[in-house]
C-alpha positions as protocol buffer text, in pm:
chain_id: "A"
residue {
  index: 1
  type: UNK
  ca { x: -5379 y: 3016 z: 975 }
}
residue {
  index: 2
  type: UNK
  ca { x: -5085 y: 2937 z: 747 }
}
residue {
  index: 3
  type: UNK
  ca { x: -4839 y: 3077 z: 1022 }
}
residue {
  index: 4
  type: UNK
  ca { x: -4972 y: 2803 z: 1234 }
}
residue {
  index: 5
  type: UNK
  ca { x: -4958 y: 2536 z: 963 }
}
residue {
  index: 6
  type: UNK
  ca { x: -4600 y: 2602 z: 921 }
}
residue {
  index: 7
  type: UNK
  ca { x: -4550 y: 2619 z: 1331 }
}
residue {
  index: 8
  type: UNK
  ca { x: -4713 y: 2304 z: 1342 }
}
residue {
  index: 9
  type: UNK
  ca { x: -4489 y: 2160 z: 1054 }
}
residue {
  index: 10
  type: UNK
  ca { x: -4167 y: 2276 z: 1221 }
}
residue {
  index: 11
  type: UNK
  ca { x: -4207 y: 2156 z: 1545 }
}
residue {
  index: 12
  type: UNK
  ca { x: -4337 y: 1817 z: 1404 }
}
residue {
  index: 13
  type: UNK
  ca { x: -4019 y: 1820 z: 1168 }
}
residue {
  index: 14
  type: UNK
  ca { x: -3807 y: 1871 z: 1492 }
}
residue {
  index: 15
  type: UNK
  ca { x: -3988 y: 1633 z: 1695 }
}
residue {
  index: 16
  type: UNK
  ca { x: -3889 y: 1379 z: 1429 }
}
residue {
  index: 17
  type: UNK
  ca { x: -3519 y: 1503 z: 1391 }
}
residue {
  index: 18
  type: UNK
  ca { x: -3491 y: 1440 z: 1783 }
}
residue {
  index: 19
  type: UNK
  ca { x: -3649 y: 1088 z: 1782 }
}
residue {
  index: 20
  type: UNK
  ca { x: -3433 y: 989 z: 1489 }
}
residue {
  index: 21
  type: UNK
  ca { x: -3239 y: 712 z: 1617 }
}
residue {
  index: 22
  type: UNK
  ca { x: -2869 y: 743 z: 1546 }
}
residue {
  index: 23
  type: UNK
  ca { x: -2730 y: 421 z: 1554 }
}
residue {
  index: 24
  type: UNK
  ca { x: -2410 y: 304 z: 1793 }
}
residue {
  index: 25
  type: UNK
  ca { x: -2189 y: 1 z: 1849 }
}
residue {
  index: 26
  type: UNK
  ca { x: -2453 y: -98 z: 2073 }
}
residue {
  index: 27
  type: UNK
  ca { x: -2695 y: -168 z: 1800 }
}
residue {
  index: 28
  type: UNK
  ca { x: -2472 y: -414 z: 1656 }
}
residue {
  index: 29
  type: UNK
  ca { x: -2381 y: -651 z: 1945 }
}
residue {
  index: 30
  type: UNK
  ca { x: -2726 y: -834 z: 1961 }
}
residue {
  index: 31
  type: UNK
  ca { x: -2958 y: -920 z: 1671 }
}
residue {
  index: 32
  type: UNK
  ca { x: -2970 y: -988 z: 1339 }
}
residue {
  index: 33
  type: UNK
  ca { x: -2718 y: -895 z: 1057 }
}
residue {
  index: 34
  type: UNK
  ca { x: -2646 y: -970 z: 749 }
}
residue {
  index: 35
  type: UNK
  ca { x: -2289 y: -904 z: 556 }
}
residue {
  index: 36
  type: UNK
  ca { x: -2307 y: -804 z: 144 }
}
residue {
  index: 37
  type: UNK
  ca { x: -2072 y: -906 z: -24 }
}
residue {
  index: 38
  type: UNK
  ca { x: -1871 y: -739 z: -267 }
}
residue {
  index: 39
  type: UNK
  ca { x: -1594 y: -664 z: -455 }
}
residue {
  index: 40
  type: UNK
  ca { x: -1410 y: -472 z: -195 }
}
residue {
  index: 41
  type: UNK
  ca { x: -1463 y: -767 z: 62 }
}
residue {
  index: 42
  type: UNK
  ca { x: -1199 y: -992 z: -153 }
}
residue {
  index: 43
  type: UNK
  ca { x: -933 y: -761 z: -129 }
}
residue {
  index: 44
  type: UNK
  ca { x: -687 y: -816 z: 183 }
}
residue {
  index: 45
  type: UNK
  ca { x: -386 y: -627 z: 284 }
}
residue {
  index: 46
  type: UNK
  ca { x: -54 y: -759 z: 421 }
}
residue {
  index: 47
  type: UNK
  ca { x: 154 y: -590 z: 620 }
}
residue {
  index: 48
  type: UNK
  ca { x: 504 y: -743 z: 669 }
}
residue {
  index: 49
  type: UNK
  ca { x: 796 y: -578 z: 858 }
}
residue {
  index: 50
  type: UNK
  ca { x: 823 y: -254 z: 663 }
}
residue {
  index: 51
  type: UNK
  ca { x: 646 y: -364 z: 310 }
}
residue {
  index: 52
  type: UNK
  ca { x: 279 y: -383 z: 227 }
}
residue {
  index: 53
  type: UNK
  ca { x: 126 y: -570 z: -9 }
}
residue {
  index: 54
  type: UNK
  ca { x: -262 y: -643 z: -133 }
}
residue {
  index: 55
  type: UNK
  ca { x: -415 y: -987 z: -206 }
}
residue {
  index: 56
  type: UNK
  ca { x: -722 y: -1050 z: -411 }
}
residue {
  index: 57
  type: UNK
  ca { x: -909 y: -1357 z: -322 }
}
residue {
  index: 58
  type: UNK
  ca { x: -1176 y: -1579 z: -520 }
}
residue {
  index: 59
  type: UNK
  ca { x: -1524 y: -1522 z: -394 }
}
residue {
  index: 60
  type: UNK
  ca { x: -1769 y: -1763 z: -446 }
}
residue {
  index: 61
  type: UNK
  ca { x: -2012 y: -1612 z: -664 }
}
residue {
  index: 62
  type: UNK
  ca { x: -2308 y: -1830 z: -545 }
}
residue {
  index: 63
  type: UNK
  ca { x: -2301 y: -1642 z: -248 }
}
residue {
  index: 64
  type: UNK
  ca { x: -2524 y: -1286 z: -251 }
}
residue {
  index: 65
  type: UNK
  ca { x: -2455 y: -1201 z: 135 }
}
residue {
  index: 66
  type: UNK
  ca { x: -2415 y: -1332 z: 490 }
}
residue {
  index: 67
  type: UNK
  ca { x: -2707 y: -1352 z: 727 }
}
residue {
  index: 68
  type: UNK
  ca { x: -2533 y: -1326 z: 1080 }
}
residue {
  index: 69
  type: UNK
  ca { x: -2707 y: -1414 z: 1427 }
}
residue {
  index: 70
  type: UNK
  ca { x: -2569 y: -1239 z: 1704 }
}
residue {
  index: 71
  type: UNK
  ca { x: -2549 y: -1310 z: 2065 }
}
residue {
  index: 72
  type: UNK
  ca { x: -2353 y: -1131 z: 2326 }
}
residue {
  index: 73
  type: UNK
  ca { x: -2034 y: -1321 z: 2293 }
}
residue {
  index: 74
  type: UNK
  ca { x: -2129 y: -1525 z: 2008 }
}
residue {
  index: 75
  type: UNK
  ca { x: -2266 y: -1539 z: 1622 }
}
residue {
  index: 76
  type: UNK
  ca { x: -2403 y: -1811 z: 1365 }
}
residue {
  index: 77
  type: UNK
  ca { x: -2289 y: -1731 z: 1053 }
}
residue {
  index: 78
  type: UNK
  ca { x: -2520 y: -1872 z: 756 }
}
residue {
  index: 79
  type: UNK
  ca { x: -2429 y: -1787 z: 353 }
}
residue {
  index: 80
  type: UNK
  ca { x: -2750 y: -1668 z: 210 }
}
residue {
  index: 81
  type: UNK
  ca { x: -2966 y: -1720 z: 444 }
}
residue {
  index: 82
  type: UNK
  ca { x: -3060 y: -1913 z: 798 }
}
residue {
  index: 83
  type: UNK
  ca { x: -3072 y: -2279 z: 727 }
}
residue {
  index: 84
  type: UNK
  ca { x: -2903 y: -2271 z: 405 }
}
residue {
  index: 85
  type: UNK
  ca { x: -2559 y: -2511 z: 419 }
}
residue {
  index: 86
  type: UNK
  ca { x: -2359 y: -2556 z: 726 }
}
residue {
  index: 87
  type: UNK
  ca { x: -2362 y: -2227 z: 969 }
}
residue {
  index: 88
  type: UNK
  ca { x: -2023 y: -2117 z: 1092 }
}
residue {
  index: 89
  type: UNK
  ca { x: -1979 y: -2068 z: 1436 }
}
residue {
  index: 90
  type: UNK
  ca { x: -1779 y: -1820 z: 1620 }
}
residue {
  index: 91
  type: UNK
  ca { x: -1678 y: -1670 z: 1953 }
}
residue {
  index: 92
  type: UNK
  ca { x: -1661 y: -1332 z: 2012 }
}
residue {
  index: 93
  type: UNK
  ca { x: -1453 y: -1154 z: 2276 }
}
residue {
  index: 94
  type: UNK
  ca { x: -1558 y: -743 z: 2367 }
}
residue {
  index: 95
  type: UNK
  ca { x: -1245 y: -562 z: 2407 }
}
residue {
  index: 96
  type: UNK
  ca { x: -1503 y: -247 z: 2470 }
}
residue {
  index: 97
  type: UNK
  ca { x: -1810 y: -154 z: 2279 }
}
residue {
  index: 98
  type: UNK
  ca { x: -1686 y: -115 z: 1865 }
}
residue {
  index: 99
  type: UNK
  ca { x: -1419 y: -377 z: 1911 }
}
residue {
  index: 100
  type: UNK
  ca { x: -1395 y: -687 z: 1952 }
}
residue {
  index: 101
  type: UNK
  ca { x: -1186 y: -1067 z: 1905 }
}
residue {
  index: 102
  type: UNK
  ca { x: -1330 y: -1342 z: 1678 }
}
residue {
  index: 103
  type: UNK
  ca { x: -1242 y: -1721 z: 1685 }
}
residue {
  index: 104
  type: UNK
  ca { x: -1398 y: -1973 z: 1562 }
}
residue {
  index: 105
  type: UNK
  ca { x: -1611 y: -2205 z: 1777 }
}
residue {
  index: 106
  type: UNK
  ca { x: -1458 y: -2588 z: 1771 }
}
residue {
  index: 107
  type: UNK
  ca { x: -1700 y: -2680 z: 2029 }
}
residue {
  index: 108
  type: UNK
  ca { x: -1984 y: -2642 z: 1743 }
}
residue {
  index: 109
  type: UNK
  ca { x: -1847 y: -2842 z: 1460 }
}
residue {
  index: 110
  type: UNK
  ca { x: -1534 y: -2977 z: 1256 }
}
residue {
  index: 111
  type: UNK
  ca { x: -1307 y: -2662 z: 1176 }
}
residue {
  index: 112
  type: UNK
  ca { x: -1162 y: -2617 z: 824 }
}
residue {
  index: 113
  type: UNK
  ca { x: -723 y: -2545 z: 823 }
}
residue {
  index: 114
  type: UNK
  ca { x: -852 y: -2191 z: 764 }
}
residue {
  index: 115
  type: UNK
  ca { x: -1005 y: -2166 z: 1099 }
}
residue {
  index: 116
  type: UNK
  ca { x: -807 y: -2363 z: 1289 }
}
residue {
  index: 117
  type: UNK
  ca { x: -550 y: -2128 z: 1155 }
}
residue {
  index: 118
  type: UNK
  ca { x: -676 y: -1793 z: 1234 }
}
residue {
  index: 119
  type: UNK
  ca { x: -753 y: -1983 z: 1624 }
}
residue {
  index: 120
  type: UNK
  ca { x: -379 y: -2030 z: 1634 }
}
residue {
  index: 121
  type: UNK
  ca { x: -280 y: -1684 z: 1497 }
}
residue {
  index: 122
  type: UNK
  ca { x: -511 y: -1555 z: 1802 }
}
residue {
  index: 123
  type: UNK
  ca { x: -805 y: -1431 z: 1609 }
}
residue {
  index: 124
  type: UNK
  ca { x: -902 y: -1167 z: 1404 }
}
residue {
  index: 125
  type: UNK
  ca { x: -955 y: -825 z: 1590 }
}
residue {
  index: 126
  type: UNK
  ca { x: -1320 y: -646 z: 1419 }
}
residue {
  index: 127
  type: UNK
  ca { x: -1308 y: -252 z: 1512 }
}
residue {
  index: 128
  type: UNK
  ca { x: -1565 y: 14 z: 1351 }
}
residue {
  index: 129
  type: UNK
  ca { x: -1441 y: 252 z: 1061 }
}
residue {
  index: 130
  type: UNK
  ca { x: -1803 y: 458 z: 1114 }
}
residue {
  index: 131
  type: UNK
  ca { x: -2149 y: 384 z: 1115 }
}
residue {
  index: 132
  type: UNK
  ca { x: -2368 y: 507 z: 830 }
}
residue {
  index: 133
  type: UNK
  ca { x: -2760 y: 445 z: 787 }
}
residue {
  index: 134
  type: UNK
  ca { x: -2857 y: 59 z: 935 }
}
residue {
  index: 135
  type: UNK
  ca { x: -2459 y: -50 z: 818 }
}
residue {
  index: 136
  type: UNK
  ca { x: -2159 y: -51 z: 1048 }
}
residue {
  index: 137
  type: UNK
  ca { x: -1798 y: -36 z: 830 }
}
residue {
  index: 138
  type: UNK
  ca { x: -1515 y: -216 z: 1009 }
}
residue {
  index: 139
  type: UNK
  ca { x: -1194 y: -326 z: 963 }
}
residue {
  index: 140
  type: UNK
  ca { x: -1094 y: -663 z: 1046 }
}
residue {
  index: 141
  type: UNK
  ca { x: -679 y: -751 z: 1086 }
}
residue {
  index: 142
  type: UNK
  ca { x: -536 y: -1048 z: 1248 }
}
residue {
  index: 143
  type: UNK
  ca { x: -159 y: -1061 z: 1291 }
}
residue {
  index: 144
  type: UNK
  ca { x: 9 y: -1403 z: 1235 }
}
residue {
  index: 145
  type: UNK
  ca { x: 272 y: -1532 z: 1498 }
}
residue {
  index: 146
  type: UNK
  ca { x: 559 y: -1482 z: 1274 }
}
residue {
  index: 147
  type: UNK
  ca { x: 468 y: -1082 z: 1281 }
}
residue {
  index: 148
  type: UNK
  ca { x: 249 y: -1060 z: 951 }
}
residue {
  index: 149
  type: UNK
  ca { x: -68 y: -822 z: 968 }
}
residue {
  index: 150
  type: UNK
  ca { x: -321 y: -928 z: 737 }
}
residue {
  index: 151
  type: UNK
  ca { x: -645 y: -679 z: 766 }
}
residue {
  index: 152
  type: UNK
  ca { x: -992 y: -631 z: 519 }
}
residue {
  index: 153
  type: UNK
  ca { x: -1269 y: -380 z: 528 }
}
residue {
  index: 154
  type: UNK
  ca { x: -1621 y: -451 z: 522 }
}
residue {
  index: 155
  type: UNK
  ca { x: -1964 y: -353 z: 608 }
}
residue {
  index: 156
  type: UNK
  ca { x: -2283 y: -572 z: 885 }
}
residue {
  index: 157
  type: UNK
  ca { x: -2616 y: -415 z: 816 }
}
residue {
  index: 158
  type: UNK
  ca { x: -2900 y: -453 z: 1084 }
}
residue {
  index: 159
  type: UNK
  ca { x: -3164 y: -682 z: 930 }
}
């Protein structure tokens, strides 16, 4: 009888191992997301013909996280929460399945100098560091037209 219990306890500890769902790129094209912030997230660095440099910038404290709608080729972007302030709208653009261009959406509403800026510069290019848990940890760089590669880490969550 207790060889059977622990038969029965193995195979159902398998069974779960196998239907553990290991999450891919995939997961994170479509759905909801939301972005933490944190420390880390301020910190950019610059790469500029053969120096490198890091930049620190102010984060608004009032904000806790990102909540991030995601459709296939675009997102909503709302600071803590849906319907709280102005969503930002983007466009995305698949290069293949953990990559992908962003630009910001000027057919959705007035763009800030920062966004009209990183449209000019051609985007910012998103590509997956690794995927651990429900969280996806990327690396975002966009590289200016005069040459200058300006790149930050961070982490989307599934909801």
């Amino acid at each position: 009888m207790k060889k059977t219990i622990i038969l029965i306890t193995l195979f159902l500890l398998i069974g779960l191992k196998i239907n553990a769902q290991e999450l891919t790129c995939s997961d994170f094209k479509i759905g909801t997301f939301y972005i933490p912030t944190s420390d880390e997230m301020k910190k950019y660095k610059i790469t500029s013909n053969d120096s490198i440099s890091e930049m620190t910038a102010e984060r608004d404290l009032n904000v806790n996280r990102y909540v991030v709608i995601r459709e296939k080729n675009s997102q909503t972007e709302w600071k803590n929460g849906i319907g709280n302030g102005n969503p930002t709208y983007e466009i995305l653009e698949w290069i293949d399945d953990c990559t992908y261009r962003l630009t910001y959406d000027s057919s959705k509403g007035e763009m800030d100098e920062m966004t009209k800026w990183v449209n000019e510069n051609n985007g910012i290019v998103v590509s997956k560091i690794k995927i651990e848990g429900k969280c996806l940890f990327y690396n975002a760089t966009m590289t200016t037209n005069e040459g200058q590669k300006i790149s930050q880490e961070g982490v989307i969550c599934v909801e």
